[in-house]
Tab-separated table of C-alpha atoms in Angstrom:
chain	number	residue	atom	x	y	z
A	1	HIS	CA	14.124	-12.076	8.970
A	2	ALA	CA	15.080	-8.714	7.037
A	3	GLU	CA	16.216	-7.053	10.097
A	4	PRO	CA	18.638	-6.545	11.306
A	5	ARG	CA	21.413	-7.157	8.624
A	6	HIS	CA	23.918	-10.066	9.679
A	7	TYR	CA	26.874	-8.873	7.721
A	8	PRO	CA	28.664	-5.287	7.582
A	9	PRO	CA	27.459	-3.104	4.536
A	10	VAL	CA	30.123	-3.199	1.578
A	11	ASP	CA	28.713	-0.555	-0.894
A	12	ALA	CA	25.602	1.192	-1.664
A	13	ALA	CA	23.097	-1.883	-2.372
A	14	ASP	CA	23.909	-2.793	0.942
A	15	GLU	CA	22.019	-0.049	2.278
A	16	LEU	CA	18.841	-0.971	0.841
A	17	SER	CA	16.190	-2.701	2.944
A	18	THR	CA	16.124	-6.391	2.667
A	19	ARG	CA	12.552	-6.433	3.695
A	20	PRO	CA	10.337	-7.841	0.225
A	21	ASP	CA	7.433	-5.666	-0.767
A	22	PHE	CA	5.186	-8.904	-0.720
A	23	ASN	CA	4.885	-12.404	-0.371
A	24	ILE	CA	3.148	-14.941	-2.385
A	25	ALA	CA	2.715	-18.593	-0.538
A	26	LEU	CA	1.313	-21.111	-2.521
A	27	TYR	CA	0.410	-24.394	-0.753
A	28	GLY	CA	3.001	-23.236	1.967
A	29	GLY	CA	4.406	-25.410	4.901
A	30	GLY	CA	6.809	-24.918	7.787
A	31	PHE	CA	4.760	-22.620	9.492
A	32	ALA	CA	3.231	-25.137	11.971
A	33	ASN	CA	4.358	-27.339	14.648
A	34	ALA	CA	4.040	-31.335	13.017
A	35	GLY	CA	1.219	-32.497	14.405
A	36	ALA	CA	-0.143	-29.884	16.429
A	37	ASN	CA	-1.593	-27.657	14.013
A	38	THR	CA	-0.189	-24.550	15.715
A	39	MET	CA	1.967	-21.778	14.732
A	40	ARG	CA	5.639	-22.512	15.196
A	41	GLU	CA	6.987	-20.115	17.834
A	42	ASP	CA	10.148	-18.810	16.091
A	43	VAL	CA	7.971	-18.028	12.760
A	44	GLY	CA	5.093	-16.635	14.766
A	45	SER	CA	7.207	-14.422	16.918
A	46	ARG	CA	8.138	-12.364	13.699
A	47	ILE	CA	4.954	-11.488	12.346
A	48	ASN	CA	4.005	-8.027	13.367
A	49	LYS	CA	2.910	-4.848	11.625
A	50	THR	CA	6.190	-4.765	9.724
A	51	THR	CA	5.656	-8.386	7.915
A	52	PRO	CA	4.971	-7.645	4.030
A	53	PRO	CA	1.398	-8.039	2.677
A	54	MET	CA	0.733	-11.624	1.623
A	55	PHE	CA	-1.267	-13.926	-0.900
A	56	ILE	CA	-1.893	-16.968	0.070
A	57	ALA	CA	-3.320	-20.171	-2.266
A	58	HIS	CA	-4.391	-23.461	-1.186
A	59	ALA	CA	-6.193	-26.506	-2.259
A	60	PHE	CA	-8.602	-28.145	0.501
A	61	ASP	CA	-7.746	-31.642	-0.631
A	62	ASP	CA	-4.194	-30.821	0.357
A	63	ALA	CA	-3.612	-32.228	3.896
A	64	ALA	CA	-1.663	-29.525	5.426
A	65	LEU	CA	-3.453	-26.588	7.740
A	66	SER	CA	-0.514	-24.352	7.495
A	67	SER	CA	-1.682	-21.626	5.070
A	68	ILE	CA	-4.662	-21.316	7.524
A	69	ILE	CA	-2.575	-21.173	10.506
A	70	LEU	CA	-0.592	-18.541	8.974
A	71	MET	CA	-3.534	-16.443	7.846
A	72	ASN	CA	-4.774	-16.503	11.751
A	73	ALA	CA	-1.341	-15.177	12.439
A	74	LEU	CA	-1.443	-12.318	9.776
A	75	LYS	CA	-4.782	-11.533	10.899
A	76	ARG	CA	-4.007	-11.247	14.380
A	77	ALA	CA	-1.036	-8.829	13.458
A	78	ASN	CA	-3.031	-6.822	11.148
A	79	VAL	CA	-1.077	-7.423	8.354
A	80	ALA	CA	-3.324	-6.828	4.735
A	81	SER	CA	-3.236	-10.462	3.480
A	82	GLU	CA	-5.534	-12.481	1.070
A	83	LEU	CA	-6.414	-16.225	1.332
A	84	HIS	CA	-7.714	-18.200	-1.108
A	85	ILE	CA	-9.023	-22.120	-0.559
A	86	PHE	CA	-9.823	-23.915	-3.325
A	87	SER	CA	-12.115	-26.881	-3.385
A	88	ALA	CA	-9.717	-29.198	-5.129
A	89	GLY	CA	-5.889	-29.163	-6.268
A	90	ALA	CA	-3.950	-31.197	-4.213
A	91	HIS	CA	-0.653	-30.307	-3.247
A	92	GLY	CA	2.126	-28.916	-5.958
A	93	PHE	CA	-0.541	-27.404	-8.295
A	94	GLY	CA	1.808	-24.783	-9.522
A	95	VAL	CA	1.625	-22.844	-12.485
A	96	ARG	CA	0.459	-25.585	-14.819
A	97	ASP	CA	-2.795	-25.502	-16.711
A	98	THR	CA	-5.561	-27.304	-15.017
A	99	GLY	CA	-9.376	-27.838	-15.551
A	100	LEU	CA	-9.924	-27.107	-11.934
A	101	PRO	CA	-11.057	-23.612	-10.341
A	102	VAL	CA	-7.399	-23.568	-8.614
A	103	GLY	CA	-5.633	-22.801	-11.772
A	104	ARG	CA	-7.270	-19.087	-11.271
A	105	TRP	CA	-5.402	-18.518	-8.906
A	106	ARG	CA	-2.709	-16.520	-11.043
A	107	GLU	CA	-5.521	-14.075	-12.272
A	108	LEU	CA	-6.646	-13.658	-8.761
A	109	CYS	CA	-2.810	-12.827	-7.667
A	110	LEU	CA	-2.571	-10.205	-10.369
A	111	ASP	CA	-5.674	-8.607	-9.414
A	112	TRP	CA	-4.537	-8.701	-5.737
A	113	LEU	CA	-0.872	-7.152	-7.021
A	114	ALA	CA	-2.683	-4.304	-8.827
A	115	GLY	CA	-5.082	-3.759	-5.981
A	116	GLN	CA	-2.013	-3.416	-3.600
A	117	CYS	CA	-0.594	-0.442	-6.244
A	118	PHE	CA	2.128	-3.202	-6.763
A	119	LEU	CA	2.079	-2.704	-10.429
A	120	ASP	CA	1.860	1.047	-10.958
A	121	SER	CA	4.077	2.344	-13.527
A	122	ALA	CA	7.707	3.547	-12.788
A	123	GLN	CA	6.032	7.042	-13.246
A	124	VAL	CA	3.583	6.789	-10.998
A	125	ARG	CA	5.766	5.275	-8.133
A	126	ALA	CA	8.223	8.034	-8.532
A	127	PHE	CA	5.764	10.837	-8.684
A	128	ALA	CA	3.814	9.726	-5.700
A	129	ARG	CA	7.150	9.734	-3.845
A	130	GLU	CA	7.596	13.356	-4.845
A	131	VAL	CA	4.184	14.064	-3.511
A	132	VAL	CA	4.695	12.903	-0.137
A	133	ARG	CA	8.142	14.594	0.541
A	134	PRO	CA	8.713	17.725	2.401
A	135	ARG	CA	9.036	20.779	0.573
A	136	LEU	CA	12.257	20.774	-1.420
A	137	SER	CA	14.166	23.613	-2.839
A	138	THR	CA	13.975	23.090	-6.436
A	139	ALA	CA	10.777	22.939	-8.280
A	140	ARG	CA	9.241	19.436	-9.701
A	141	PRO	CA	7.221	18.961	-12.686
A	142	PRO	CA	3.597	18.576	-12.160
A	143	PHE	CA	1.878	15.272	-13.015
A	144	HIS	CA	0.856	15.895	-16.677
A	145	VAL	CA	4.791	16.443	-17.077
A	146	ALA	CA	6.204	13.929	-14.876
A	147	VAL	CA	3.875	11.197	-16.212
A	148	PRO	CA	3.695	11.583	-19.960
A	149	GLY	CA	0.283	10.900	-21.608
A	150	GLY	CA	-1.136	10.133	-18.139
A	151	ASP	CA	-4.901	9.362	-17.688
A	152	LEU	CA	-7.565	9.331	-15.005
A	153	ALA	CA	-6.757	6.283	-13.923
A	154	GLN	CA	-3.209	6.917	-13.438
A	155	ALA	CA	-3.678	9.907	-11.622
A	156	PHE	CA	-5.896	8.046	-9.407
A	157	ALA	CA	-3.070	5.755	-9.103
A	158	VAL	CA	-0.742	8.616	-7.611
A	159	GLN	CA	-3.699	9.407	-5.281
A	160	ARG	CA	-4.044	5.862	-3.973
A	161	ARG	CA	-0.264	5.069	-3.679
A	162	ALA	CA	0.493	7.891	-1.894
A	163	TRP	CA	-2.339	7.863	0.762
A	164	LYS	CA	-3.837	4.629	0.843
A	165	PHE	CA	-0.856	2.319	1.687
A	166	PRO	CA	2.053	2.424	3.481
A	167	PHE	CA	5.037	2.346	0.888
A	168	PHE	CA	6.932	5.094	2.667
A	169	HIS	CA	8.324	3.651	5.920
A	170	ASP	CA	9.813	6.924	6.457
A	171	ARG	CA	6.931	8.612	7.361
A	172	PRO	CA	4.238	7.833	10.105
A	173	PRO	CA	1.134	6.383	8.555
A	174	VAL	CA	-1.687	8.643	7.354
A	175	GLU	CA	-5.100	7.944	8.840
A	176	VAL	CA	-8.060	8.422	6.542
A	177	ALA	CA	-10.992	10.711	7.747
A	178	GLY	CA	-13.191	10.597	4.762
A	179	TYR	CA	-13.147	11.723	1.313
A	180	LYS	CA	-14.157	15.290	-0.439
A	181	GLY	CA	-15.817	15.478	-3.820
A	182	ALA	CA	-14.109	17.727	-6.520
A	183	PHE	CA	-15.394	19.369	-9.855
A	184	THR	CA	-18.788	18.434	-8.647
A	185	THR	CA	-20.701	21.630	-8.799
A	186	SER	CA	-21.888	24.280	-11.303
A	187	SER	CA	-19.481	26.736	-9.588
A	188	SER	CA	-16.649	24.638	-10.793
A	189	THR	CA	-13.794	26.786	-12.301
A	190	VAL	CA	-12.556	23.811	-14.287
A	191	PRO	CA	-14.164	23.205	-17.484
A	192	GLY	CA	-14.702	19.886	-18.345
A	193	ALA	CA	-13.189	18.278	-15.153
A	194	PRO	CA	-14.174	14.746	-14.564
A	195	LEU	CA	-16.054	14.302	-11.170
A	196	ALA	CA	-13.352	13.318	-9.081
A	197	HIS	CA	-12.487	12.901	-5.182
A	198	GLY	CA	-9.863	13.454	-2.584
A	199	VAL	CA	-8.656	12.243	0.814
A	200	LEU	CA	-9.294	13.815	4.019
A	201	PHE	CA	-7.165	13.127	6.701
A	202	LYS	CA	-7.766	13.034	10.587
A	203	ARG	CA	-4.899	15.040	11.173
A	204	GLY	CA	-6.156	17.730	9.577
A	205	ARG	CA	-9.803	17.462	11.229
A	206	ILE	CA	-10.588	20.759	13.649
A	207	ASP	CA	-14.055	20.087	15.135
A	208	THR	CA	-16.036	23.301	16.185
A	209	PRO	CA	-18.545	23.144	18.864
A	210	THR	CA	-21.226	25.660	18.999
A	211	GLY	CA	-19.799	28.899	19.600
A	212	GLY	CA	-16.259	28.121	19.517
A	213	GLU	CA	-14.016	29.730	16.836
A	214	PRO	CA	-11.092	28.168	15.782
A	215	VAL	CA	-8.062	30.260	14.659
A	216	VAL	CA	-6.044	28.966	11.535
A	217	LYS	CA	-2.566	30.223	10.394
A	218	HIS	CA	-2.801	32.221	6.708
A	219	ASP	CA	0.493	30.429	5.594
A	220	ARG	CA	-1.428	27.183	5.843
A	221	VAL	CA	-4.249	27.596	3.986
A	222	TYR	CA	-4.676	29.116	0.587
A	223	ARG	CA	-8.577	28.805	-0.313
A	224	ILE	CA	-11.684	28.379	1.204
A	225	GLU	CA	-14.722	26.099	0.530
A	226	THR	CA	-18.328	25.255	2.196
A	227	ALA	CA	-19.393	21.952	1.664
A	228	ILE	CA	-22.477	19.603	2.975
A	229	GLY	CA	-20.605	16.799	5.029
A	230	TYR	CA	-22.099	13.071	5.110
A	231	VAL	CA	-21.154	10.905	7.870
A	232	ILE	CA	-21.377	7.306	6.657
A	233	ALA	CA	-23.674	5.120	8.931
A	234	THR	CA	-22.162	1.834	7.969
A	235	ASP	CA	-18.957	0.074	6.071
A	236	ILE	CA	-19.554	0.275	2.310
A	237	ALA	CA	-17.147	-1.923	0.027
A	238	THR	CA	-19.741	-2.201	-3.230
A	239	LYS	CA	-21.252	0.153	-5.313
A	240	VAL	CA	-24.815	1.730	-4.364
A	241	PRO	CA	-27.430	1.655	-6.897
A	242	THR	CA	-29.642	4.457	-6.318
A	243	PRO	CA	-29.447	7.666	-5.002
A	244	ARG	CA	-31.898	7.050	-2.239
A	245	GLN	CA	-29.635	4.208	-1.071
A	246	ALA	CA	-26.817	6.335	-1.001
A	247	LEU	CA	-28.803	8.476	1.688
A	248	THR	CA	-29.774	5.873	3.533
A	249	ALA	CA	-26.104	4.486	4.394
A	250	VAL	CA	-26.007	8.228	5.975
A	251	GLU	CA	-26.219	8.443	10.139
A	252	ALA	CA	-25.690	12.256	9.991
A	253	LEU	CA	-25.199	15.606	8.283
A	254	VAL	CA	-22.482	17.847	9.257
A	255	PRO	CA	-21.356	21.562	8.131
A	256	VAL	CA	-17.935	21.268	6.449
A	257	VAL	CA	-15.270	24.351	5.584
A	258	GLU	CA	-12.568	22.802	3.728
A	259	LEU	CA	-9.024	24.611	3.888
A	260	PRO	CA	-6.699	23.291	0.997
A	261	GLY	CA	-3.146	23.763	2.180
A	262	ASP	CA	-0.720	25.979	0.245
A	263	PRO	CA	0.165	24.831	-3.297
A	264	ASP	CA	3.809	23.832	-2.847
A	265	ALA	CA	5.435	25.790	-5.292
A	266	ALA	CA	8.636	23.893	-4.743
A	267	LEU	CA	7.125	20.826	-5.848
A	268	TYR	CA	4.730	21.604	-8.565
A	269	GLY	CA	6.707	25.244	-9.649
A	270	ALA	CA	3.264	26.679	-10.295
A	271	ARG	CA	-0.703	25.897	-9.534
A	272	PRO	CA	-1.086	22.635	-10.956
A	273	GLY	CA	-2.079	22.917	-14.812
A	274	GLY	CA	-5.118	20.825	-14.852
A	275	PRO	CA	-7.757	18.385	-13.227
A	276	LEU	CA	-5.316	15.515	-13.420
A	277	ASP	CA	-2.590	17.353	-11.409
A	278	ASN	CA	-5.062	18.248	-8.640
A	279	ILE	CA	-6.392	14.773	-8.497
A	280	ALA	CA	-2.768	13.363	-8.408
A	281	CYS	CA	-1.657	15.936	-5.579
A	282	ASN	CA	-5.129	15.288	-3.741
A	283	PHE	CA	-6.390	19.191	-4.203
A	284	ARG	CA	-3.737	19.857	-1.498
A	285	SER	CA	-6.188	18.679	1.116
A	286	ASP	CA	-4.921	19.982	4.304
A	287	ARG	CA	-7.227	21.334	7.298
A	288	PHE	CA	-11.029	20.958	7.299
A	289	LEU	CA	-13.469	22.723	10.083
A	290	VAL	CA	-16.413	20.140	11.113
A	291	GLY	CA	-19.298	21.451	12.926
A	292	PRO	CA	-22.206	19.731	15.243
A	293	SER	CA	-24.044	17.080	13.475
A	294	ILE	CA	-27.869	16.725	13.088
A	295	ALA	CA	-30.052	13.923	12.121
A	296	PRO	CA	-30.484	13.503	7.932
A	297	LYS	CA	-34.262	13.679	8.652
A	298	THR	CA	-33.920	17.420	10.106
A	299	ILE	CA	-33.619	18.566	6.473
A	300	ALA	CA	-36.186	17.443	4.080
A	301	ASP	CA	-34.568	18.804	1.098
A	302	LEU	CA	-30.993	19.065	0.868
A	303	ASP	CA	-31.126	20.483	-2.760
A	304	THR	CA	-33.096	23.918	-0.824
A	305	LEU	CA	-30.430	24.184	1.811
A	306	ALA	CA	-29.193	27.474	1.740
A	307	VAL	CA	-25.175	28.176	2.087
A	308	SER	CA	-23.224	31.328	2.554
A	309	LEU	CA	-19.682	32.435	3.259
A	310	ARG	CA	-18.903	36.087	4.330
A	311	ARG	CA	-15.649	37.865	5.427
A	312	GLY	CA	-16.324	40.552	8.275
A	313	GLY	CA	-19.188	42.258	6.479
A	314	SER	CA	-18.670	41.035	2.658
A	315	VAL	CA	-20.576	38.243	1.053
A	316	LEU	CA	-17.997	36.101	-0.533
A	317	HIS	CA	-20.762	33.493	-1.950
A	318	GLU	CA	-24.351	32.244	-1.910
A	319	ALA	CA	-25.390	29.216	-3.182
A	320	THR	CA	-27.932	25.848	-2.336
A	321	GLY	CA	-27.250	22.346	-2.435
A	322	ALA	CA	-28.572	22.269	-5.755
A	323	ASP	CA	-25.266	23.334	-6.976
A	324	ALA	CA	-23.961	19.887	-6.937
A	325	ARG	CA	-24.629	19.159	-10.638
A	326	GLY	CA	-27.571	16.299	-10.565
A	327	GLY	CA	-28.575	17.121	-6.909
A	328	GLN	CA	-26.958	16.126	-3.822
A	329	ALA	CA	-28.396	12.735	-3.701
A	330	GLN	CA	-27.080	12.126	-6.910
A	331	ILE	CA	-23.255	13.265	-6.240
A	332	LEU	CA	-23.198	11.398	-3.072
A	333	MET	CA	-24.158	8.265	-4.587
A	334	THR	CA	-21.652	8.709	-7.470
A	335	LEU	CA	-18.922	9.667	-5.030
A	336	ILE	CA	-19.610	6.632	-2.907
A	337	ASN	CA	-19.319	4.411	-6.218
A	338	GLN	CA	-16.154	5.990	-7.260
A	339	ILE	CA	-14.345	5.945	-4.239
A	340	VAL	CA	-15.454	2.141	-4.075
A	341	GLU	CA	-14.123	1.686	-7.514
A	342	GLN	CA	-10.546	3.151	-6.791
A	343	GLY	CA	-10.342	-0.012	-4.193
A	344	ARG	CA	-11.072	1.724	-0.917
A	345	ILE	CA	-13.765	1.082	2.070
A	346	LEU	CA	-15.667	3.563	3.311
A	347	HIS	CA	-15.944	3.003	6.855
A	348	ARG	CA	-18.382	3.781	9.355
A	349	GLY	CA	-17.807	7.641	10.662
A	350	ASP	CA	-15.781	8.501	7.542
A	351	ILE	CA	-17.179	11.778	5.819
A	352	ILE	CA	-18.017	12.556	2.492
A	353	THR	CA	-18.512	16.436	1.278
A	354	THR	CA	-20.277	16.710	-1.816
A	355	GLY	CA	-18.247	19.644	-3.407
A	356	ALA	CA	-17.748	23.533	-3.004
A	357	LEU	CA	-21.151	25.195	-2.694
A	358	GLY	CA	-20.169	28.391	-4.022
A	359	GLY	CA	-17.228	27.445	-5.644
A	360	ALA	CA	-13.575	28.207	-4.040
A	361	LYS	CA	-12.713	31.495	-2.799
A	362	PRO	CA	-8.874	32.501	-2.017
A	363	ALA	CA	-8.207	32.956	1.924
A	364	GLU	CA	-7.356	36.204	3.450
A	365	LYS	CA	-6.672	37.468	6.902
A	366	GLY	CA	-9.864	37.711	8.666
A	367	LYS	CA	-13.015	37.046	10.485
A	368	TYR	CA	-15.448	34.494	8.237
A	369	SER	CA	-18.873	33.084	9.121
A	370	ALA	CA	-20.167	30.073	7.054
A	371	ASN	CA	-23.775	29.927	7.219
A	372	PHE	CA	-25.491	26.462	6.188
A	373	GLY	CA	-28.957	27.457	7.506
A	374	ALA	CA	-30.678	24.505	9.060
A	375	LEU	CA	-27.738	22.525	9.049
A	376	GLY	CA	-25.666	25.153	11.461
A	377	ARG	CA	-22.733	27.938	10.980
A	378	ILE	CA	-19.192	27.765	11.273
A	379	ASP	CA	-17.243	30.948	12.536
A	380	PHE	CA	-13.592	30.946	12.323
A	381	THR	CA	-10.559	33.465	12.114
A	382	ILE	CA	-7.639	33.183	9.487
A	383	GLU	CA	-4.652	35.205	10.650
């Protein structure tokens, strides 16, 4: 019942939302109709996509079924929640010490809170909001200034908070299309940078059928990258142990041209000053062109695949799949595992690119041709 407000605002505090960020329900009651094991209508009718995520813990030997009924309603409404039913604990186990497994609900709850980004530091929270804001008129400090002493985990926390969860109710949800590898190739221009990934968005995907030639506005792109794309065949929520197993999780290969957006001078003041800045601002991922797919078995050795980029008659770069450090299969496995480590789930149809083969090139106006050999070609124009 967070909205609507039932009294007239008095001061600035009354402008704040009364919606809780999350709910922890322990052996909860009052959700169900007495004796009927069904959700109360006045409760169930309020559960929808705006309902806060919930952590629910219950004991099997507690007579009430209300937690299961509540979870069913949350699941139907697609409210991301977590339910634990312990074998014993009766009703009212609270936070008291016990020799039973139910005593671990506190640690499980903290893990859930961390995974939902609720334990992020104040600096990470503030910077994530700046990242997703529209361009501002005044310069904002980059990550390494805004989060003093920030490390790789905090840089990924900003990326995850800004693009994984709907913390910002004043903007539409962002749908994930896949992930891009970064600092993965021998042509990387950032010495010593840790292998990393960014998020690709469905809103930025441009499919390029054979013979098509999309046109991209110059003010929306400042860099061009060519990459091999792997279309994931099945949902993945656990690490893969070998490069070979990573390849078996792929249902198709696609040529990809990534077109990162203009670095926001108003937000960053200048080009981000280090790899952590790039990770935190998601490498300014914006648009990416995807060519027709082919079966993985079509290309026997992805490391020998030749990739080139031309503008008009000029060759901008030439590379092979072996430009990826350790080879394509190794990089794919490492990226899958890192994505999972960051609390994300790869879904069937997601694309993973294994890095910019030949490095990144400045975007200039003109006609381009990205040739991926047996994987196909993407022609496009920047105007």
